């Protein structure tokens, strides 16, 4: 029978001199995301606003929360916890689930296994609560609300062991827990002691497991399977050289790095991968380790390109009494398939690819000195793109608005123009831009773009865009900002924002 081992762990470290909380910025001000024991004793709790906590304890110290770092730490902890079972899974934001089926006898029993877990976590400065049960839901409930080190044998004993636990042990949303308490169902035994039809009628429209007590109860008792996603370690491509004699000269160092780059290229080719981040470690005779990192604009396994980039990062290396070992690791890889190049075209080409150019500029000038435009989800033309470093991933978008035609060139800032038109809502007939008057020969439009109400104030006005052509065949992209009588200002203003072919 499967058993699950759940741990709720928190990072250890040097204790603060006073109460300490981790905060995150919200629309209503800083909110507490985590508290230490001193802050809990002072009255602070998770989810409380920082202003309320400081009203209770003015000397509370703060530090910014790092959710991404916590998840990364939890993933490393899940891999390390596989010493107690064949596989483990994350229970974010603070839990782990480890399958310990047929494992406890290797440690001398369930009690000995839990004792080994506590000892291993204590050596790493981590606090935890652990429990063993036949299902993941039962292990979670016991670890959070049960006695320390609880153990349940067999699915038939789950309800007897968990009957006195609060309904919050079912991993339900807070609003569902509140409804159950108002109905007088405060313990798990209360829910199991009444008919399922009564609860089903009350929560029949709740499809999510966290919003339906019956689904969570069935998962807890093992009646309904609960799919879990195991954490699978990824083996990073790594090559190294142990030298018979320490080296101190740059020429020898470049030769060894070239050999490592060739080995890394073969390792990546065998896996069908390309490197996006490379880490070169140099072990000196005195025990000091020097690390140089590279981030590439595109996946590559070209050893010459790797060597060229590392050459610029090795100028300030202090070899000391000599370097005795070098290690090259690809900590970030992407699929890179083999392709057949054109020999004749390759012989004629002497240029540098865009990705290689970005890599060389980033190494020479710094990662923040190079940027690239990326599309941004906005109907307003001046906000339809943003600039970001080339190594950062592109933001998610809702596809390009290809059904809208845009001019070949957009001005950095729309320029105000004077427009003459026949009627208040008619087509423009003539306009003055940069001191020159242009007669309009053809007009196409309008294309109406409403303001972004979630970003601008209530007085923001809509735009009507026109594609026009003057008597000399030159094309422009202009828009009218506002309508007469819209109640958001005086007469509409006209602007020129783009130029066409």
Short mmCIF file of C-alpha atoms in Angstrom, two decimals:
data_model
loop_
_atom_site.label_atom_id
_atom_site.label_comp_id
_atom_site.label_asym_id
_atom_site.label_seq_id
_atom_site.Cartn_x
_atom_site.Cartn_y
_atom_site.Cartn_z
CA UNK A 1 0.00 0.00 0.00
CA UNK A 2 1.30 3.45 -0.89
CA UNK A 3 2.22 5.75 1.92
CA UNK A 4 3.03 9.40 1.68
CA UNK A 5 5.45 11.32 3.78
CA UNK A 6 4.74 15.04 3.98
CA UNK A 7 7.04 17.67 5.37
CA UNK A 8 6.35 21.33 6.01
CA UNK A 9 9.70 23.05 6.07
CA UNK A 10 10.95 26.59 6.42
CA UNK A 11 14.36 28.01 5.79
CA UNK A 12 16.75 28.18 8.65
CA UNK A 13 19.50 30.72 9.16
CA UNK A 14 20.83 33.22 11.61
CA UNK A 15 17.97 34.37 13.86
CA UNK A 16 17.08 38.05 13.78
CA UNK A 17 17.65 40.26 16.78
CA UNK A 18 13.93 41.01 16.99
CA UNK A 19 10.65 40.15 15.26
CA UNK A 20 11.11 39.68 11.52
CA UNK A 21 8.48 39.42 8.77
CA UNK A 22 8.69 38.99 5.00
CA UNK A 23 6.48 41.39 3.05
CA UNK A 24 5.11 41.75 -0.48
CA UNK A 25 3.78 44.92 -2.09
CA UNK A 26 0.05 44.99 -2.89
CA UNK A 27 -2.39 47.61 -4.12
CA UNK A 28 -3.32 48.39 -0.51
CA UNK A 29 0.20 48.47 0.88
CA UNK A 30 2.77 45.96 2.15
CA UNK A 31 1.31 42.63 3.26
CA UNK A 32 3.01 40.03 5.44
CA UNK A 33 3.87 36.78 3.64
CA UNK A 34 5.84 35.01 6.40
CA UNK A 35 6.65 35.56 10.08
CA UNK A 36 9.21 34.17 12.51
CA UNK A 37 8.49 32.98 16.03
CA UNK A 38 9.25 36.35 17.64
CA UNK A 39 6.88 38.13 15.24
CA UNK A 40 4.18 35.54 15.90
CA UNK A 41 4.53 36.09 19.64
CA UNK A 42 4.22 39.85 19.03
CA UNK A 43 0.84 39.36 17.28
CA UNK A 44 1.84 39.36 13.58
CA UNK A 45 0.48 36.69 11.26
CA UNK A 46 0.62 35.75 7.59
CA UNK A 47 -1.79 37.81 5.45
CA UNK A 48 -1.86 40.76 7.87
CA UNK A 49 -1.09 44.21 6.54
CA UNK A 50 2.24 45.58 7.72
CA UNK A 51 0.63 48.73 9.13
CA UNK A 52 -1.61 46.61 11.38
CA UNK A 53 1.33 44.53 12.56
CA UNK A 54 3.40 47.61 13.41
CA UNK A 55 0.49 48.99 15.39
CA UNK A 56 0.89 45.91 17.63
CA UNK A 57 4.70 45.80 17.56
CA UNK A 58 6.49 48.92 16.21
CA UNK A 59 9.94 47.27 16.32
CA UNK A 60 9.10 44.61 13.71
CA UNK A 61 11.86 44.33 11.10
CA UNK A 62 10.98 43.64 7.45
CA UNK A 63 12.57 41.99 4.45
CA UNK A 64 11.15 41.49 0.94
CA UNK A 65 9.61 38.09 0.22
CA UNK A 66 11.12 35.97 -2.55
CA UNK A 67 8.46 33.51 -3.82
CA UNK A 68 10.56 32.42 -6.80
CA UNK A 69 13.52 31.74 -4.56
CA UNK A 70 11.33 29.77 -2.17
CA UNK A 71 10.04 27.55 -4.98
CA UNK A 72 13.59 26.97 -6.27
CA UNK A 73 14.71 26.05 -2.75
CA UNK A 74 11.73 23.72 -2.35
CA UNK A 75 12.59 21.97 -5.65
CA UNK A 76 16.14 21.37 -4.44
CA UNK A 77 14.76 20.09 -1.16
CA UNK A 78 12.43 17.70 -3.01
CA UNK A 79 15.34 16.18 -4.90
CA UNK A 80 17.35 15.82 -1.69
CA UNK A 81 14.34 14.24 0.08
CA UNK A 82 14.33 11.37 -2.38
CA UNK A 83 16.79 9.62 -0.07
CA UNK A 84 13.66 8.44 1.82
CA UNK A 85 11.62 7.32 -1.19
CA UNK A 86 11.75 6.65 -4.94
CA UNK A 87 10.03 9.90 -5.88
CA UNK A 88 8.80 13.16 -4.38
CA UNK A 89 6.38 15.93 -5.31
CA UNK A 90 5.96 19.59 -4.41
CA UNK A 91 3.09 20.78 -2.23
CA UNK A 92 3.58 24.52 -2.66
CA UNK A 93 4.23 26.83 -1.05
CA UNK A 94 5.85 25.00 1.87
CA UNK A 95 5.35 21.24 1.64
CA UNK A 96 6.81 18.07 0.19
CA UNK A 97 5.24 14.70 -0.51
CA UNK A 98 7.53 11.67 -0.60
CA UNK A 99 6.44 8.14 -1.52
CA UNK A 100 7.77 5.81 1.20
CA UNK A 101 6.06 2.64 0.04
CA UNK A 102 8.07 -0.43 1.24
CA UNK A 103 10.83 1.88 2.54
CA UNK A 104 10.39 2.15 6.35
CA UNK A 105 11.90 -1.29 7.04
CA UNK A 106 15.19 -0.05 5.60
CA UNK A 107 15.36 2.48 8.44
CA UNK A 108 14.02 0.15 11.11
CA UNK A 109 10.34 1.13 10.92
CA UNK A 110 8.15 4.21 10.51
CA UNK A 111 9.26 5.78 13.80
CA UNK A 112 12.92 5.37 12.90
CA UNK A 113 12.30 6.84 9.45
CA UNK A 114 10.67 9.96 10.92
CA UNK A 115 13.52 10.27 13.42
CA UNK A 116 16.04 10.16 10.57
CA UNK A 117 14.06 12.84 8.70
CA UNK A 118 14.05 15.17 11.72
CA UNK A 119 17.76 14.66 12.32
CA UNK A 120 18.65 15.32 8.67
CA UNK A 121 16.56 18.51 8.54
CA UNK A 122 17.92 19.72 11.89
CA UNK A 123 21.51 19.41 10.61
CA UNK A 124 20.57 21.83 7.81
CA UNK A 125 18.83 24.33 10.07
CA UNK A 126 15.31 23.50 8.86
CA UNK A 127 12.18 23.16 11.00
CA UNK A 128 9.48 20.75 9.88
CA UNK A 129 6.42 18.70 10.77
CA UNK A 130 6.13 15.22 9.29
CA UNK A 131 3.53 12.46 9.16
CA UNK A 132 3.05 9.11 7.43
CA UNK A 133 -0.33 8.04 6.06
CA UNK A 134 -1.73 5.92 3.21
CA UNK A 135 -2.89 8.95 1.18
CA UNK A 136 -1.46 12.36 0.41
CA UNK A 137 -4.50 14.14 1.86
CA UNK A 138 -4.26 12.25 5.16
CA UNK A 139 -0.52 12.93 5.45
CA UNK A 140 -1.12 16.65 4.76
CA UNK A 141 -3.86 16.84 7.38
CA UNK A 142 -1.77 15.12 10.06
CA UNK A 143 1.35 17.17 9.32
CA UNK A 144 -0.57 20.45 9.58
CA UNK A 145 -3.16 19.77 12.28
CA UNK A 146 -2.31 16.42 13.84
CA UNK A 147 0.13 15.44 16.59
CA UNK A 148 3.85 15.58 15.87
CA UNK A 149 5.15 12.47 14.10
CA UNK A 150 1.71 10.93 13.53
CA UNK A 151 1.54 7.56 11.75
CA UNK A 152 -1.60 5.93 10.29
CA UNK A 153 -1.68 2.28 9.24
CA UNK A 154 -4.10 1.32 6.46
CA UNK A 155 -6.92 3.28 4.81
CA UNK A 156 -9.48 1.87 7.24
CA UNK A 157 -7.82 3.71 10.12
CA UNK A 158 -7.71 7.15 8.48
CA UNK A 159 -11.06 8.46 9.67
CA UNK A 160 -10.51 7.22 13.22
CA UNK A 161 -7.19 9.04 13.40
CA UNK A 162 -8.44 12.25 11.73
CA UNK A 163 -11.99 12.53 13.10
CA UNK A 164 -11.09 15.25 15.62
CA UNK A 165 -9.12 17.42 13.21
CA UNK A 166 -10.69 20.72 12.02
CA UNK A 167 -12.33 20.92 8.61
CA UNK A 168 -9.44 23.07 7.43
CA UNK A 169 -7.44 19.83 7.29
CA UNK A 170 -9.32 18.97 4.07
CA UNK A 171 -7.25 21.56 2.12
CA UNK A 172 -10.33 23.63 1.28
CA UNK A 173 -10.61 27.27 0.30
CA UNK A 174 -11.13 29.64 3.19
CA UNK A 175 -14.66 30.61 2.11
CA UNK A 176 -15.68 26.93 2.05
CA UNK A 177 -14.24 26.41 5.53
CA UNK A 178 -16.24 29.41 6.75
CA UNK A 179 -19.47 27.99 5.29
CA UNK A 180 -18.89 24.59 6.93
CA UNK A 181 -18.26 26.19 10.30
CA UNK A 182 -21.44 28.22 10.04
CA UNK A 183 -23.32 25.00 9.33
CA UNK A 184 -21.90 23.51 12.52
CA UNK A 185 -19.47 21.16 10.72
CA UNK A 186 -16.25 22.01 12.52
CA UNK A 187 -14.55 18.58 12.60
CA UNK A 188 -13.87 15.93 9.97
CA UNK A 189 -15.97 13.51 11.97
CA UNK A 190 -18.96 15.84 11.65
CA UNK A 191 -18.77 15.69 7.84
CA UNK A 192 -18.36 11.92 7.79
CA UNK A 193 -21.28 11.50 10.20
CA UNK A 194 -23.95 13.14 8.08
CA UNK A 195 -25.43 12.08 4.76
CA UNK A 196 -23.55 12.88 1.57
CA UNK A 197 -26.72 14.10 -0.12
CA UNK A 198 -27.01 17.08 2.22
CA UNK A 199 -23.47 18.23 1.48
CA UNK A 200 -23.83 17.45 -2.22
CA UNK A 201 -26.89 19.73 -2.51
CA UNK A 202 -25.03 22.58 -0.81
CA UNK A 203 -21.85 22.29 -2.95
CA UNK A 204 -23.20 20.73 -6.15
CA UNK A 205 -21.93 23.63 -8.27
CA UNK A 206 -18.39 23.43 -6.91
CA UNK A 207 -16.21 21.49 -9.33
CA UNK A 208 -12.77 22.35 -7.96
CA UNK A 209 -11.46 19.89 -5.33
CA UNK A 210 -10.48 22.80 -3.04
CA UNK A 211 -14.10 24.05 -3.15
CA UNK A 212 -15.92 20.72 -2.69
CA UNK A 213 -15.64 18.99 0.73
CA UNK A 214 -16.82 15.64 -0.63
CA UNK A 215 -14.08 15.47 -3.26
CA UNK A 216 -11.42 16.29 -0.68
CA UNK A 217 -12.89 13.76 1.75
CA UNK A 218 -12.81 11.02 -0.89
CA UNK A 219 -9.20 11.88 -1.72
CA UNK A 220 -8.32 11.81 1.97
CA UNK A 221 -9.89 8.35 2.42
CA UNK A 222 -8.37 6.97 -0.79
CA UNK A 223 -11.69 6.54 -2.63
CA UNK A 224 -10.68 8.94 -5.41
CA UNK A 225 -7.15 9.01 -6.85
CA UNK A 226 -5.23 12.25 -6.50
CA UNK A 227 -2.74 12.83 -9.36
CA UNK A 228 0.60 14.26 -8.31
CA UNK A 229 3.47 15.57 -10.42
CA UNK A 230 6.80 14.11 -9.29
CA UNK A 231 9.98 16.16 -9.29
CA UNK A 232 12.44 14.68 -11.80
CA UNK A 233 16.08 15.77 -11.59
CA UNK A 234 17.64 17.10 -14.76
CA UNK A 235 21.21 16.08 -15.46
CA UNK A 236 23.14 19.13 -16.64
CA UNK A 237 25.84 18.56 -19.26
CA UNK A 238 29.20 18.80 -17.49
CA UNK A 239 32.79 18.27 -18.60
CA UNK A 240 35.99 18.76 -16.66
CA UNK A 241 39.78 18.49 -16.85
CA UNK A 242 42.06 17.47 -14.00
CA UNK A 243 45.58 18.63 -14.80
CA UNK A 244 48.74 16.70 -13.97
CA UNK A 245 50.58 19.97 -13.35
CA UNK A 246 48.98 23.28 -12.29
CA UNK A 247 48.97 25.93 -15.00
CA UNK A 248 49.60 29.65 -14.54
CA UNK A 249 49.97 31.03 -18.06
CA UNK A 250 47.13 32.36 -20.15
CA UNK A 251 48.15 30.49 -23.29
CA UNK A 252 47.85 27.13 -21.55
CA UNK A 253 44.57 28.19 -19.95
CA UNK A 254 43.07 29.03 -23.36
CA UNK A 255 44.14 25.62 -24.67
CA UNK A 256 42.41 23.79 -21.82
CA UNK A 257 39.26 25.92 -22.20
CA UNK A 258 39.25 25.08 -25.93
CA UNK A 259 39.39 21.38 -25.09
CA UNK A 260 36.51 21.80 -22.62
CA UNK A 261 34.46 23.67 -25.23
CA UNK A 262 34.99 20.81 -27.69
CA UNK A 263 33.94 18.24 -25.08
CA UNK A 264 30.87 20.29 -24.19
CA UNK A 265 29.89 20.54 -27.86
CA UNK A 266 30.03 16.76 -28.21
CA UNK A 267 28.07 16.27 -24.99
CA UNK A 268 25.36 18.70 -26.12
CA UNK A 269 25.20 17.12 -29.57
CA UNK A 270 24.67 13.68 -28.02
CA UNK A 271 21.68 15.04 -26.09
CA UNK A 272 20.29 17.12 -28.96
CA UNK A 273 20.65 20.27 -26.85
CA UNK A 274 22.20 23.70 -27.15
CA UNK A 275 23.64 25.79 -24.32
CA UNK A 276 22.01 29.04 -23.21
CA UNK A 277 24.00 29.45 -19.98
CA UNK A 278 27.55 28.23 -19.37
CA UNK A 279 29.48 28.20 -16.10
CA UNK A 280 33.26 27.77 -16.09
CA UNK A 281 34.83 26.88 -12.74
CA UNK A 282 38.58 27.07 -12.11
CA UNK A 283 39.99 25.34 -9.01
CA UNK A 284 43.26 26.85 -7.77
CA UNK A 285 45.92 25.01 -5.82
CA UNK A 286 45.14 27.01 -2.66
CA UNK A 287 41.52 25.77 -2.73
CA UNK A 288 39.87 28.94 -4.08
CA UNK A 289 37.34 28.51 -6.88
CA UNK A 290 36.88 31.17 -9.58
CA UNK A 291 33.63 31.02 -11.57
CA UNK A 292 32.83 32.78 -14.84
CA UNK A 293 29.31 32.66 -16.30
CA UNK A 294 27.94 33.34 -19.78
CA UNK A 295 24.36 33.74 -21.00
CA UNK A 296 23.80 33.34 -24.70
CA UNK A 297 21.17 34.98 -26.88
CA UNK A 298 20.42 31.71 -28.69
CA UNK A 299 21.14 28.05 -28.02
CA UNK A 300 24.52 26.99 -29.42
CA UNK A 301 27.05 24.21 -29.29
CA UNK A 302 29.72 25.89 -31.38
CA UNK A 303 33.02 25.44 -29.48
CA UNK A 304 34.69 28.35 -31.29
CA UNK A 305 31.90 30.69 -30.20
CA UNK A 306 32.15 29.48 -26.59
CA UNK A 307 35.92 29.95 -26.57
CA UNK A 308 35.65 33.44 -28.08
CA UNK A 309 33.21 34.57 -25.39
CA UNK A 310 35.14 33.07 -22.49
CA UNK A 311 38.35 34.67 -23.75
CA UNK A 312 36.99 38.09 -22.79
CA UNK A 313 36.07 36.84 -19.30
CA UNK A 314 39.46 35.32 -18.46
CA UNK A 315 41.57 38.47 -18.71
CA UNK A 316 41.30 39.23 -14.99
CA UNK A 317 41.87 35.66 -13.75
CA UNK A 318 44.45 35.42 -10.97
CA UNK A 319 45.94 31.93 -11.20
CA UNK A 320 47.81 32.27 -7.89
CA UNK A 321 50.07 29.24 -7.47
CA UNK A 322 48.34 27.52 -10.37
CA UNK A 323 45.02 26.10 -11.57
CA UNK A 324 44.72 22.33 -11.15
CA UNK A 325 41.16 21.63 -12.37
CA UNK A 326 38.65 23.22 -14.75
CA UNK A 327 34.96 22.35 -15.04
CA UNK A 328 32.46 23.57 -17.66
CA UNK A 329 28.74 23.12 -17.03
CA UNK A 330 25.69 24.02 -19.12
CA UNK A 331 23.14 25.05 -16.46
CA UNK A 332 20.53 26.09 -19.05
CA UNK A 333 19.97 24.17 -22.26
CA UNK A 334 17.37 24.16 -25.04
CA UNK A 335 16.61 21.64 -27.80
CA UNK A 336 18.81 22.21 -30.83
CA UNK A 337 18.33 19.85 -33.75
CA UNK A 338 20.91 18.97 -36.34
CA UNK A 339 20.64 20.73 -39.69
CA UNK A 340 22.37 20.40 -43.03
CA UNK A 341 24.16 23.57 -44.01
CA UNK A 342 24.68 24.88 -47.53
CA UNK A 343 28.42 24.49 -48.23
CA UNK A 344 28.49 26.99 -51.10
CA UNK A 345 26.47 29.60 -49.22
CA UNK A 346 28.63 29.06 -46.15
CA UNK A 347 31.81 29.68 -48.13
CA UNK A 348 30.43 32.96 -49.48
CA UNK A 349 29.22 34.22 -46.10
CA UNK A 350 31.76 36.00 -43.92
CA UNK A 351 29.35 37.77 -41.59
CA UNK A 352 28.33 37.17 -37.97
CA UNK A 353 24.90 35.91 -36.95
CA UNK A 354 22.65 38.18 -34.91
CA UNK A 355 22.79 35.89 -31.86
CA UNK A 356 26.60 35.80 -31.96
CA UNK A 357 26.73 39.58 -32.29
CA UNK A 358 24.43 40.01 -29.27
CA UNK A 359 26.58 37.62 -27.23
CA UNK A 360 29.79 39.47 -28.06
CA UNK A 361 28.27 42.88 -27.32
CA UNK A 362 26.82 41.62 -24.01
CA UNK A 363 30.20 40.25 -22.95
CA UNK A 364 32.04 43.45 -23.86
CA UNK A 365 29.51 46.07 -22.74
CA UNK A 366 27.47 44.23 -20.11
CA UNK A 367 24.11 42.51 -20.24
CA UNK A 368 22.20 45.74 -19.47
CA UNK A 369 23.82 47.70 -22.30
CA UNK A 370 22.08 45.73 -25.06
CA UNK A 371 18.31 45.65 -25.47
CA UNK A 372 15.80 44.52 -28.07
CA UNK A 373 12.19 45.44 -28.88
CA UNK A 374 9.51 42.89 -28.03
CA UNK A 375 5.77 43.08 -28.76
CA UNK A 376 3.49 44.14 -25.93
CA UNK A 377 -0.26 43.59 -25.63
CA UNK A 378 -1.67 47.08 -26.19
CA UNK A 379 -3.89 48.58 -28.89
CA UNK A 380 -2.21 51.98 -28.50
CA UNK A 381 0.62 52.12 -31.07
CA UNK A 382 3.15 53.86 -28.80
CA UNK A 383 2.70 51.13 -26.18
CA UNK A 384 2.65 48.14 -28.55
CA UNK A 385 6.32 47.33 -27.91
CA UNK A 386 8.82 47.47 -25.09
CA UNK A 387 12.58 47.20 -24.76
CA UNK A 388 14.19 44.50 -22.65
CA UNK A 389 17.58 42.75 -22.35
CA UNK A 390 18.08 40.17 -25.11
CA UNK A 391 18.63 37.30 -22.65
CA UNK A 392 15.26 37.67 -20.95
CA UNK A 393 12.38 35.56 -22.33
CA UNK A 394 9.72 37.32 -24.34
CA UNK A 395 6.53 38.09 -22.39
CA UNK A 396 3.37 36.17 -23.15
CA UNK A 397 1.18 37.92 -25.72
CA UNK A 398 -2.18 37.44 -27.40
CA UNK A 399 -0.71 37.21 -30.88
CA UNK A 400 -0.03 40.19 -33.08
CA UNK A 401 -2.93 42.33 -34.26
CA UNK A 402 -2.33 41.36 -37.87
CA UNK A 403 -5.78 42.48 -38.97
CA UNK A 404 -4.72 46.10 -38.39
CA UNK A 405 -2.42 47.72 -40.93
CA UNK A 406 0.27 49.92 -39.47
CA UNK A 407 2.57 52.42 -41.23
CA UNK A 408 6.18 51.57 -41.92
CA UNK A 409 7.49 54.24 -39.55
CA UNK A 410 6.07 55.51 -36.27
CA UNK A 411 7.23 58.77 -34.74
CA UNK A 412 8.81 58.55 -31.31
CA UNK A 413 6.10 60.92 -30.09
CA UNK A 414 2.90 61.94 -31.88
CA UNK A 415 3.17 65.51 -33.20
CA UNK A 416 0.25 67.90 -33.03
CA UNK A 417 -1.12 69.17 -36.34
CA UNK A 418 -3.79 71.65 -37.46
CA UNK A 419 -6.57 70.00 -39.51
CA UNK A 420 -9.37 71.50 -41.56
CA UNK A 421 -12.44 69.33 -42.15
CA UNK A 422 -15.85 69.93 -43.74
CA UNK A 423 -18.05 68.76 -40.84
CA UNK A 424 -17.32 68.14 -37.16
CA UNK A 425 -17.15 64.38 -37.78
CA UNK A 426 -16.09 64.49 -41.44
CA UNK A 427 -12.86 63.45 -43.13
CA UNK A 428 -9.87 65.82 -42.87
CA UNK A 429 -9.44 67.99 -45.99
CA UNK A 430 -6.18 69.83 -45.25
CA UNK A 431 -3.60 69.83 -42.45
CA UNK A 432 -0.49 71.77 -41.44
CA UNK A 433 2.56 69.85 -40.17
CA UNK A 434 5.97 71.33 -39.42
CA UNK A 435 5.06 74.60 -41.11
CA UNK A 436 3.92 73.01 -44.39
CA UNK A 437 0.31 72.74 -45.58
CA UNK A 438 -0.79 69.44 -47.16
CA UNK A 439 -3.94 68.93 -49.20
CA UNK A 440 -5.62 65.57 -48.62
CA UNK A 441 -6.30 63.61 -51.82
CA UNK A 442 -7.42 60.25 -50.37
CA UNK A 443 -8.66 59.14 -46.94
CA UNK A 444 -9.15 55.69 -45.39
CA UNK A 445 -10.73 55.23 -41.98
CA UNK A 446 -11.51 55.76 -39.25
CA UNK A 447 -10.06 53.04 -37.04
CA UNK A 448 -11.31 53.71 -33.51
CA UNK A 449 -9.11 52.85 -30.51
CA UNK A 450 -10.59 53.30 -27.05
CA UNK A 451 -8.38 54.44 -24.16
CA UNK A 452 -6.96 51.95 -21.64
CA UNK A 453 -9.37 52.66 -18.80
CA UNK A 454 -7.36 50.56 -16.33
CA UNK A 455 -4.27 52.72 -16.90
CA UNK A 456 -5.53 56.23 -17.70
CA UNK A 457 -7.77 58.58 -15.80
CA UNK A 458 -11.49 58.98 -16.45
CA UNK A 459 -10.86 62.02 -18.67
CA UNK A 460 -8.96 59.97 -21.29
CA UNK A 461 -10.43 60.34 -24.79
CA UNK A 462 -10.77 57.83 -27.61
CA UNK A 463 -8.89 58.06 -30.89
CA UNK A 464 -10.02 57.87 -34.53
CA UNK A 465 -7.12 56.98 -36.86
CA UNK A 466 -7.04 57.87 -40.60
CA UNK A 467 -4.68 56.77 -43.36
CA UNK A 468 -4.40 59.73 -45.72
CA UNK A 469 -2.50 60.62 -48.90
CA UNK A 470 -1.67 64.16 -49.99
CA UNK A 471 -1.57 65.57 -53.50
CA UNK A 472 2.09 64.57 -53.98
CA UNK A 473 1.47 60.90 -53.13
CA UNK A 474 2.94 61.01 -49.62
CA UNK A 475 1.04 58.97 -47.03
CA UNK A 476 0.49 59.76 -43.37
CA UNK A 477 -1.17 58.22 -40.35
CA UNK A 478 -3.07 60.75 -38.26
CA UNK A 479 -5.66 60.51 -35.53
CA UNK A 480 -8.28 62.69 -33.88
CA UNK A 481 -8.16 62.62 -30.11
CA UNK A 482 -11.66 63.00 -28.70
CA UNK A 483 -15.11 63.82 -30.03
CA UNK A 484 -17.15 66.98 -29.85
CA UNK A 485 -19.56 66.79 -26.94
CA UNK A 486 -17.98 63.74 -25.31
CA UNK A 487 -17.81 65.64 -22.03
CA UNK A 488 -14.07 65.01 -21.63
CA UNK A 489 -12.60 68.31 -22.75
CA UNK A 490 -13.00 70.96 -25.43
CA UNK A 491 -12.54 70.59 -29.17
CA UNK A 492 -10.75 67.46 -30.42
CA UNK A 493 -7.01 67.60 -31.11
CA UNK A 494 -5.29 66.13 -34.15
CA UNK A 495 -1.92 64.36 -34.18
CA UNK A 496 0.35 62.81 -36.78
CA UNK A 497 1.90 59.55 -35.58
CA UNK A 498 3.20 57.61 -38.59
CA UNK A 499 4.54 57.85 -42.12
CA UNK A 500 3.80 55.44 -44.97
CA UNK A 501 5.49 54.56 -48.24
#
